[in-house]
Amino acid sequence: MAYFPLVMAGWLVHSVACFYLIRTIRHTLIRTILTLAPCILLTHIACQDLTKIHFLSILTVSLYWMMSIRLIHLTVLSPNKLTAFRSFVFQILWNIFPIVSSKSIENQWPIIVDFISVGMKVTVNHWLYEWLLSCEPNDSYARIAMFYFALLTTSYMTDIQTGFIRLITRDEYTLESFTNFPLFSRSLRDFWGRRYNRLVGTVLKESLFQPLNLYISSREIMALITFIVSGLLHVHIVIVVFNDVSSALSTFAFFIVNSIACGIEAYMKIQLPQPLGSLVTHLFLLLTAPMCIGVYTREVAYFPVNVPPLYDNKWIPKFSIPSVCPK
């Protein structure tokens, strides 16, 4: 982490420059270049110092991308949106402190549900982790499915933080949830837009999709651009964290395929009833998932290196894992 202090100082200086200097420039192209170039440079420098195949490295790359997208939004696409520097910085660092008003959350569950959710998710997640760890790496559909469901239960740490913040603030504030029960997704648009990875999804929606509405009239094109940016983020992760250039194209293709599928859903106004909608949605995601997450399930060192939080706690129940491995 030798570059970390330098990179953080660089982001601070660039944020100040964007707020006080760059966003006042009238020429959009110049604003874009002056905003984007330092973001690319800082992200590149930071990625030289990452631990390979580590989940924290994935989060770090994602954070730099989200900060860059926020800066582009507030400096290039909507330069007059925020007039206070404190609000400007808070938006840029929102992914680190994703605090929101509880009133802004639709259908907020009681606080006790957060802690019940933690118990269920952590138990299932650790069980799947042990099973994945005990089996040989491959990208079979069975192993992909196991990893897919493990991903859907990784939000238990966020649920713990959410529960305590709601208790401390007397339910006035909460954290943006990492996931919003993605298993209940009725469509691909519901999955990507409302339920899975809410942290990244919120930034892409607020700082890319919505601002582009001022420049592009077609929602389909805006959605495609959003998926392209998300795809490029994941390609970057594959290259710098996994050092796997060969998987870059398939990773990017996964997001293009999902973008096209979402466009077809919207155009044909497909609304399947539950539970058929969820079944079709997750079948499609599982069929296309090897294009994106196969790099994780094939990597020999991924699961030994990335031990889930709280894994060694004795109070968490342990279930025996099946002797059969997915092939």
PDB file of C-alpha atoms in Angstrom, residues 12-246:
ATOM      1  CA  LEU A  12      -8.318  15.332  -2.496  1.00  0.00           C
ATOM      2  CA  VAL A  13      -6.415  17.823  -4.637  1.00  0.00           C
ATOM      3  CA  HIS A  14      -8.326  16.775  -7.742  1.00  0.00           C
ATOM      4  CA  SER A  15     -11.670  17.104  -5.945  1.00  0.00           C
ATOM      5  CA  VAL A  16     -10.778  20.627  -4.835  1.00  0.00           C
ATOM      6  CA  ALA A  17      -9.660  21.509  -8.350  1.00  0.00           C
ATOM      7  CA  CYS A  18     -12.864  20.089  -9.848  1.00  0.00           C
ATOM      8  CA  PHE A  19     -15.092  22.054  -7.487  1.00  0.00           C
ATOM      9  CA  TYR A  20     -13.347  25.411  -7.509  1.00  0.00           C
ATOM     10  CA  LEU A  21     -11.697  25.495 -10.928  1.00  0.00           C
ATOM     11  CA  ILE A  22     -12.630  22.888 -13.511  1.00  0.00           C
ATOM     12  CA  ARG A  23     -16.405  22.980 -13.180  1.00  0.00           C
ATOM     13  CA  THR A  24     -16.388  26.744 -13.839  1.00  0.00           C
ATOM     14  CA  ILE A  25     -14.943  26.189 -17.328  1.00  0.00           C
ATOM     15  CA  ARG A  26     -17.663  26.615 -19.929  1.00  0.00           C
ATOM     16  CA  HIS A  27     -16.188  24.378 -22.617  1.00  0.00           C
ATOM     17  CA  THR A  28     -17.527  20.867 -21.974  1.00  0.00           C
ATOM     18  CA  LEU A  29     -14.718  19.029 -23.758  1.00  0.00           C
ATOM     19  CA  ILE A  30     -12.046  20.826 -21.743  1.00  0.00           C
ATOM     20  CA  ARG A  31     -13.938  20.122 -18.507  1.00  0.00           C
ATOM     21  CA  THR A  32     -14.165  16.464 -19.489  1.00  0.00           C
ATOM     22  CA  ILE A  33     -10.459  16.110 -20.241  1.00  0.00           C
ATOM     23  CA  LEU A  34      -9.351  17.961 -17.109  1.00  0.00           C
ATOM     24  CA  THR A  35     -11.686  15.857 -14.967  1.00  0.00           C
ATOM     25  CA  LEU A  36     -11.164  12.462 -16.553  1.00  0.00           C
ATOM     26  CA  ALA A  37      -7.388  12.472 -17.093  1.00  0.00           C
ATOM     27  CA  PRO A  38      -6.420  12.784 -13.391  1.00  0.00           C
ATOM     28  CA  CYS A  39      -9.050  10.160 -12.479  1.00  0.00           C
ATOM     29  CA  ILE A  40      -7.487   7.704 -14.915  1.00  0.00           C
ATOM     30  CA  LEU A  41      -3.978   8.525 -13.687  1.00  0.00           C
ATOM     31  CA  LEU A  42      -4.852   8.195  -9.991  1.00  0.00           C
ATOM     32  CA  THR A  43      -6.714   4.937 -10.567  1.00  0.00           C
ATOM     33  CA  HIS A  44      -3.818   3.551 -12.594  1.00  0.00           C
ATOM     34  CA  ILE A  45      -1.292   4.438  -9.889  1.00  0.00           C
ATOM     35  CA  ALA A  46      -3.456   2.918  -7.164  1.00  0.00           C
ATOM     36  CA  CYS A  47      -3.926  -0.307  -9.101  1.00  0.00           C
ATOM     37  CA  GLN A  48      -0.173  -0.900  -9.249  1.00  0.00           C
ATOM     38  CA  ASP A  49      -0.180  -1.564  -5.517  1.00  0.00           C
ATOM     39  CA  LEU A  50      -3.095  -3.980  -5.184  1.00  0.00           C
ATOM     40  CA  THR A  51      -2.976  -7.456  -3.688  1.00  0.00           C
ATOM     41  CA  LYS A  52      -3.814  -9.902  -6.436  1.00  0.00           C
ATOM     42  CA  ILE A  53      -6.997 -11.984  -6.246  1.00  0.00           C
ATOM     43  CA  HIS A  54      -8.102 -10.278  -3.030  1.00  0.00           C
ATOM     44  CA  PHE A  55     -11.667  -9.118  -2.486  1.00  0.00           C
ATOM     45  CA  LEU A  56     -10.472  -5.853  -0.941  1.00  0.00           C
ATOM     46  CA  SER A  57      -8.645  -5.117  -4.176  1.00  0.00           C
ATOM     47  CA  ILE A  58     -11.914  -5.580  -6.061  1.00  0.00           C
ATOM     48  CA  LEU A  59     -13.620  -3.140  -3.699  1.00  0.00           C
ATOM     49  CA  THR A  60     -10.756  -0.674  -4.092  1.00  0.00           C
ATOM     50  CA  VAL A  61     -10.944  -0.663  -7.883  1.00  0.00           C
ATOM     51  CA  SER A  62     -14.720  -0.254  -7.686  1.00  0.00           C
ATOM     52  CA  LEU A  63     -14.355   2.646  -5.254  1.00  0.00           C
ATOM     53  CA  TYR A  64     -11.979   4.527  -7.549  1.00  0.00           C
ATOM     54  CA  TRP A  65     -14.344   4.027 -10.460  1.00  0.00           C
ATOM     55  CA  MET A  66     -17.325   5.262  -8.448  1.00  0.00           C
ATOM     56  CA  MET A  67     -15.381   8.338  -7.311  1.00  0.00           C
ATOM     57  CA  SER A  68     -14.424   9.036 -10.919  1.00  0.00           C
ATOM     58  CA  ILE A  69     -18.017   8.686 -12.108  1.00  0.00           C
ATOM     59  CA  ARG A  70     -19.210  11.045  -9.374  1.00  0.00           C
ATOM     60  CA  LEU A  71     -16.579  13.621 -10.321  1.00  0.00           C
ATOM     61  CA  ILE A  72     -17.507  13.413 -13.996  1.00  0.00           C
ATOM     62  CA  HIS A  73     -21.164  13.814 -13.065  1.00  0.00           C
ATOM     63  CA  LEU A  74     -20.700  16.814 -10.778  1.00  0.00           C
ATOM     64  CA  THR A  75     -18.000  18.518 -12.836  1.00  0.00           C
ATOM     65  CA  VAL A  76     -18.924  17.726 -16.439  1.00  0.00           C
ATOM     66  CA  LEU A  77     -22.537  16.569 -16.731  1.00  0.00           C
ATOM     67  CA  SER A  78     -24.124  18.634 -13.940  1.00  0.00           C
ATOM     68  CA  PRO A  79     -21.588  21.304 -12.919  1.00  0.00           C
ATOM     69  CA  ASN A  80     -24.193  23.505 -11.231  1.00  0.00           C
ATOM     70  CA  LYS A  81     -25.931  20.834  -9.184  1.00  0.00           C
ATOM     71  CA  LEU A  82     -24.044  21.355  -5.903  1.00  0.00           C
ATOM     72  CA  THR A  83     -22.886  24.733  -4.633  1.00  0.00           C
ATOM     73  CA  ALA A  84     -21.372  23.643  -1.296  1.00  0.00           C
ATOM     74  CA  PHE A  85     -17.985  21.934  -1.228  1.00  0.00           C
ATOM     75  CA  ARG A  86     -19.029  19.737   1.701  1.00  0.00           C
ATOM     76  CA  SER A  87     -21.933  18.315  -0.289  1.00  0.00           C
ATOM     77  CA  PHE A  88     -19.648  17.889  -3.283  1.00  0.00           C
ATOM     78  CA  VAL A  89     -17.137  15.828  -1.285  1.00  0.00           C
ATOM     79  CA  PHE A  90     -19.873  13.827   0.434  1.00  0.00           C
ATOM     80  CA  GLN A  91     -21.236  12.755  -2.941  1.00  0.00           C
ATOM     81  CA  ILE A  92     -17.785  11.675  -4.101  1.00  0.00           C
ATOM     82  CA  LEU A  93     -17.141   9.677  -0.926  1.00  0.00           C
ATOM     83  CA  TRP A  94     -20.680   8.340  -0.679  1.00  0.00           C
ATOM     84  CA  ASN A  95     -19.624   4.765  -1.444  1.00  0.00           C
ATOM     85  CA  ILE A  96     -17.419   4.805   1.655  1.00  0.00           C
ATOM     86  CA  PHE A  97     -20.170   6.270   3.833  1.00  0.00           C
ATOM     87  CA  PRO A  98     -23.445   5.346   2.079  1.00  0.00           C
ATOM     88  CA  ILE A  99     -25.653   6.907   4.745  1.00  0.00           C
ATOM     89  CA  VAL A 100     -29.201   7.785   3.723  1.00  0.00           C
ATOM     90  CA  SER A 101     -32.332   8.935   5.476  1.00  0.00           C
ATOM     91  CA  SER A 102     -34.561   6.091   6.586  1.00  0.00           C
ATOM     92  CA  LYS A 103     -37.515   8.002   5.168  1.00  0.00           C
ATOM     93  CA  SER A 104     -36.039   7.673   1.677  1.00  0.00           C
ATOM     94  CA  ILE A 105     -36.173   3.875   1.831  1.00  0.00           C
ATOM     95  CA  GLU A 106     -39.364   2.366   0.489  1.00  0.00           C
ATOM     96  CA  ASN A 107     -40.976  -0.407   2.525  1.00  0.00           C
ATOM     97  CA  GLN A 108     -38.373  -0.206   5.288  1.00  0.00           C
ATOM     98  CA  TRP A 109     -38.212  -3.412   7.303  1.00  0.00           C
ATOM     99  CA  PRO A 110     -38.231  -3.351  11.123  1.00  0.00           C
ATOM    100  CA  ILE A 111     -34.744  -3.218  12.643  1.00  0.00           C
ATOM    101  CA  ILE A 112     -35.043  -6.750  13.971  1.00  0.00           C
ATOM    102  CA  VAL A 113     -35.284  -7.997  10.386  1.00  0.00           C
ATOM    103  CA  ASP A 114     -31.778  -6.661   9.692  1.00  0.00           C
ATOM    104  CA  PHE A 115     -30.344  -8.840  12.437  1.00  0.00           C
ATOM    105  CA  ILE A 116     -32.433 -11.866  11.473  1.00  0.00           C
ATOM    106  CA  SER A 117     -31.194 -11.381   7.923  1.00  0.00           C
ATOM    107  CA  VAL A 118     -27.616 -11.354   9.209  1.00  0.00           C
ATOM    108  CA  GLY A 119     -28.068 -14.716  10.895  1.00  0.00           C
ATOM    109  CA  MET A 120     -29.559 -16.328   7.823  1.00  0.00           C
ATOM    110  CA  LYS A 121     -27.110 -14.842   5.332  1.00  0.00           C
ATOM    111  CA  VAL A 122     -23.948 -15.506   7.325  1.00  0.00           C
ATOM    112  CA  THR A 123     -24.917 -19.133   7.902  1.00  0.00           C
ATOM    113  CA  VAL A 124     -25.679 -19.802   4.247  1.00  0.00           C
ATOM    114  CA  ASN A 125     -22.666 -17.818   3.045  1.00  0.00           C
ATOM    115  CA  HIS A 126     -20.207 -19.692   5.258  1.00  0.00           C
ATOM    116  CA  TRP A 127     -21.727 -23.038   4.294  1.00  0.00           C
ATOM    117  CA  LEU A 128     -21.389 -22.255   0.592  1.00  0.00           C
ATOM    118  CA  TYR A 129     -17.859 -20.967   1.144  1.00  0.00           C
ATOM    119  CA  GLU A 130     -16.774 -24.206   2.825  1.00  0.00           C
ATOM    120  CA  TRP A 131     -18.320 -26.201   0.022  1.00  0.00           C
ATOM    121  CA  LEU A 132     -16.633 -24.114  -2.669  1.00  0.00           C
ATOM    122  CA  LEU A 133     -13.325 -24.278  -0.802  1.00  0.00           C
ATOM    123  CA  SER A 134     -13.422 -28.065  -0.582  1.00  0.00           C
ATOM    124  CA  CYS A 135     -13.973 -28.591  -4.307  1.00  0.00           C
ATOM    125  CA  GLU A 136     -11.648 -28.227  -7.256  1.00  0.00           C
ATOM    126  CA  PRO A 137     -11.883 -24.921  -9.133  1.00  0.00           C
ATOM    127  CA  ASN A 138     -13.871 -24.969 -12.362  1.00  0.00           C
ATOM    128  CA  ASP A 139     -16.485 -22.925 -14.156  1.00  0.00           C
ATOM    129  CA  SER A 140     -19.227 -25.529 -14.348  1.00  0.00           C
ATOM    130  CA  TYR A 141     -22.785 -24.286 -14.075  1.00  0.00           C
ATOM    131  CA  ALA A 142     -23.182 -26.027 -10.724  1.00  0.00           C
ATOM    132  CA  ARG A 143     -20.160 -24.268  -9.216  1.00  0.00           C
ATOM    133  CA  ILE A 144     -21.209 -20.997 -10.825  1.00  0.00           C
ATOM    134  CA  ALA A 145     -24.630 -21.386  -9.181  1.00  0.00           C
ATOM    135  CA  MET A 146     -23.022 -21.964  -5.783  1.00  0.00           C
ATOM    136  CA  PHE A 147     -20.844 -18.885  -6.140  1.00  0.00           C
ATOM    137  CA  TYR A 148     -23.799 -16.898  -7.463  1.00  0.00           C
ATOM    138  CA  PHE A 149     -25.855 -17.626  -4.349  1.00  0.00           C
ATOM    139  CA  ALA A 150     -22.808 -16.962  -2.177  1.00  0.00           C
ATOM    140  CA  LEU A 151     -22.588 -13.505  -3.763  1.00  0.00           C
ATOM    141  CA  LEU A 152     -26.233 -12.841  -2.955  1.00  0.00           C
ATOM    142  CA  THR A 153     -25.544 -13.508   0.741  1.00  0.00           C
ATOM    143  CA  THR A 154     -22.329 -11.485   1.124  1.00  0.00           C
ATOM    144  CA  SER A 155     -24.215  -8.429   2.381  1.00  0.00           C
ATOM    145  CA  TYR A 156     -24.460  -9.648   5.978  1.00  0.00           C
ATOM    146  CA  MET A 157     -21.705  -7.287   7.144  1.00  0.00           C
ATOM    147  CA  THR A 158     -23.617  -4.361   5.672  1.00  0.00           C
ATOM    148  CA  ASP A 159     -26.764  -5.621   7.398  1.00  0.00           C
ATOM    149  CA  ILE A 160     -24.942  -5.586  10.752  1.00  0.00           C
ATOM    150  CA  GLN A 161     -23.810  -1.997  10.229  1.00  0.00           C
ATOM    151  CA  THR A 162     -27.265  -1.012   9.031  1.00  0.00           C
ATOM    152  CA  GLY A 163     -28.924  -2.456  12.115  1.00  0.00           C
ATOM    153  CA  PHE A 164     -26.615  -0.630  14.523  1.00  0.00           C
ATOM    154  CA  ILE A 165     -26.863   2.687  12.674  1.00  0.00           C
ATOM    155  CA  ARG A 166     -30.645   2.471  12.757  1.00  0.00           C
ATOM    156  CA  LEU A 167     -30.507   1.713  16.485  1.00  0.00           C
ATOM    157  CA  ILE A 168     -28.048   4.509  17.283  1.00  0.00           C
ATOM    158  CA  THR A 169     -29.933   7.122  15.238  1.00  0.00           C
ATOM    159  CA  ARG A 170     -33.328   5.871  16.417  1.00  0.00           C
ATOM    160  CA  ASP A 171     -34.156   4.787  12.898  1.00  0.00           C
ATOM    161  CA  GLU A 172     -33.573   8.249  11.457  1.00  0.00           C
ATOM    162  CA  TYR A 173     -30.681   7.114   9.254  1.00  0.00           C
ATOM    163  CA  THR A 174     -29.612   3.886   7.650  1.00  0.00           C
ATOM    164  CA  LEU A 175     -27.068   2.570   5.166  1.00  0.00           C
ATOM    165  CA  GLU A 176     -27.842   1.947   1.549  1.00  0.00           C
ATOM    166  CA  SER A 177     -28.132  -1.816   1.404  1.00  0.00           C
ATOM    167  CA  PHE A 178     -25.708  -3.768  -0.731  1.00  0.00           C
ATOM    168  CA  THR A 179     -28.539  -5.949  -1.965  1.00  0.00           C
ATOM    169  CA  ASN A 180     -32.306  -5.730  -1.747  1.00  0.00           C
ATOM    170  CA  PHE A 181     -33.426  -9.363  -1.742  1.00  0.00           C
ATOM    171  CA  PRO A 182     -32.244 -10.029  -5.317  1.00  0.00           C
ATOM    172  CA  LEU A 183     -33.764 -13.512  -5.244  1.00  0.00           C
ATOM    173  CA  PHE A 184     -37.161 -11.808  -5.479  1.00  0.00           C
ATOM    174  CA  SER A 185     -36.268 -10.008  -8.710  1.00  0.00           C
ATOM    175  CA  ARG A 186     -39.187 -10.219 -11.112  1.00  0.00           C
ATOM    176  CA  SER A 187     -37.138  -9.220 -14.138  1.00  0.00           C
ATOM    177  CA  LEU A 188     -33.605  -8.423 -15.227  1.00  0.00           C
ATOM    178  CA  ARG A 189     -34.351  -4.716 -14.964  1.00  0.00           C
ATOM    179  CA  ASP A 190     -35.596  -5.272 -11.430  1.00  0.00           C
ATOM    180  CA  PHE A 191     -32.429  -7.234 -10.599  1.00  0.00           C
ATOM    181  CA  TRP A 192     -29.941  -4.728 -11.999  1.00  0.00           C
ATOM    182  CA  GLY A 193     -31.869  -1.551 -11.279  1.00  0.00           C
ATOM    183  CA  ARG A 194     -33.288  -2.121  -7.805  1.00  0.00           C
ATOM    184  CA  ARG A 195     -31.963  -5.202  -6.081  1.00  0.00           C
ATOM    185  CA  TYR A 196     -28.368  -6.235  -6.799  1.00  0.00           C
ATOM    186  CA  ASN A 197     -25.321  -4.190  -5.707  1.00  0.00           C
ATOM    187  CA  ARG A 198     -27.256  -1.124  -4.673  1.00  0.00           C
ATOM    188  CA  LEU A 199     -24.064   0.812  -3.901  1.00  0.00           C
ATOM    189  CA  VAL A 200     -22.707   0.696  -7.431  1.00  0.00           C
ATOM    190  CA  GLY A 201     -26.201   0.774  -8.890  1.00  0.00           C
ATOM    191  CA  THR A 202     -27.085   3.986  -7.063  1.00  0.00           C
ATOM    192  CA  VAL A 203     -23.985   5.778  -8.338  1.00  0.00           C
ATOM    193  CA  LEU A 204     -24.554   4.581 -11.900  1.00  0.00           C
ATOM    194  CA  LYS A 205     -28.182   5.664 -11.739  1.00  0.00           C
ATOM    195  CA  GLU A 206     -27.644   9.064 -10.098  1.00  0.00           C
ATOM    196  CA  SER A 207     -24.381  10.020 -11.771  1.00  0.00           C
ATOM    197  CA  LEU A 208     -24.672   8.433 -15.201  1.00  0.00           C
ATOM    198  CA  PHE A 209     -28.147   7.314 -16.226  1.00  0.00           C
ATOM    199  CA  GLN A 210     -30.105  10.299 -14.896  1.00  0.00           C
ATOM    200  CA  PRO A 211     -27.651  13.053 -15.974  1.00  0.00           C
ATOM    201  CA  LEU A 212     -27.450  11.563 -19.463  1.00  0.00           C
ATOM    202  CA  ASN A 213     -31.186  12.151 -19.716  1.00  0.00           C
ATOM    203  CA  LEU A 214     -30.352  15.811 -20.325  1.00  0.00           C
ATOM    204  CA  TYR A 215     -28.327  14.906 -23.400  1.00  0.00           C
ATOM    205  CA  ILE A 216     -29.883  11.675 -24.708  1.00  0.00           C
ATOM    206  CA  SER A 217     -33.604  11.123 -25.208  1.00  0.00           C
ATOM    207  CA  SER A 218     -33.478   7.333 -25.608  1.00  0.00           C
ATOM    208  CA  ARG A 219     -33.645   5.396 -22.335  1.00  0.00           C
ATOM    209  CA  GLU A 220     -32.372   2.308 -24.152  1.00  0.00           C
ATOM    210  CA  ILE A 221     -29.192   4.094 -25.222  1.00  0.00           C
ATOM    211  CA  MET A 222     -28.692   5.488 -21.710  1.00  0.00           C
ATOM    212  CA  ALA A 223     -29.109   1.997 -20.276  1.00  0.00           C
ATOM    213  CA  LEU A 224     -26.631   0.611 -22.809  1.00  0.00           C
ATOM    214  CA  ILE A 225     -24.061   3.262 -21.867  1.00  0.00           C
ATOM    215  CA  THR A 226     -24.564   2.439 -18.190  1.00  0.00           C
ATOM    216  CA  PHE A 227     -24.024  -1.272 -18.831  1.00  0.00           C
ATOM    217  CA  ILE A 228     -20.949  -0.489 -20.943  1.00  0.00           C
ATOM    218  CA  VAL A 229     -19.405   1.519 -18.101  1.00  0.00           C
ATOM    219  CA  SER A 230     -20.213  -1.265 -15.640  1.00  0.00           C
ATOM    220  CA  GLY A 231     -18.710  -3.777 -18.046  1.00  0.00           C
ATOM    221  CA  LEU A 232     -15.514  -1.751 -18.378  1.00  0.00           C
ATOM    222  CA  LEU A 233     -15.255  -1.591 -14.590  1.00  0.00           C
ATOM    223  CA  HIS A 234     -15.446  -5.373 -14.349  1.00  0.00           C
ATOM    224  CA  VAL A 235     -12.973  -5.786 -17.201  1.00  0.00           C
ATOM    225  CA  HIS A 236     -10.566  -3.565 -15.296  1.00  0.00           C
ATOM    226  CA  ILE A 237     -11.017  -5.753 -12.209  1.00  0.00           C
ATOM    227  CA  VAL A 238     -10.345  -8.912 -14.199  1.00  0.00           C
ATOM    228  CA  ILE A 239      -7.148  -7.451 -15.634  1.00  0.00           C
ATOM    229  CA  VAL A 240      -5.598  -5.745 -12.597  1.00  0.00           C
ATOM    230  CA  VAL A 241      -6.833  -8.015  -9.792  1.00  0.00           C
ATOM    231  CA  PHE A 242      -6.843 -11.404 -11.528  1.00  0.00           C
ATOM    232  CA  ASN A 243      -4.239 -10.638 -14.187  1.00  0.00           C
ATOM    233  CA  ASP A 244      -6.481 -12.486 -16.650  1.00  0.00           C
ATOM    234  CA  VAL A 245      -6.618 -10.616 -19.941  1.00  0.00           C
ATOM    235  CA  SER A 246      -8.145 -13.627 -21.682  1.00  0.00           C
TER     236      SER A 246
END
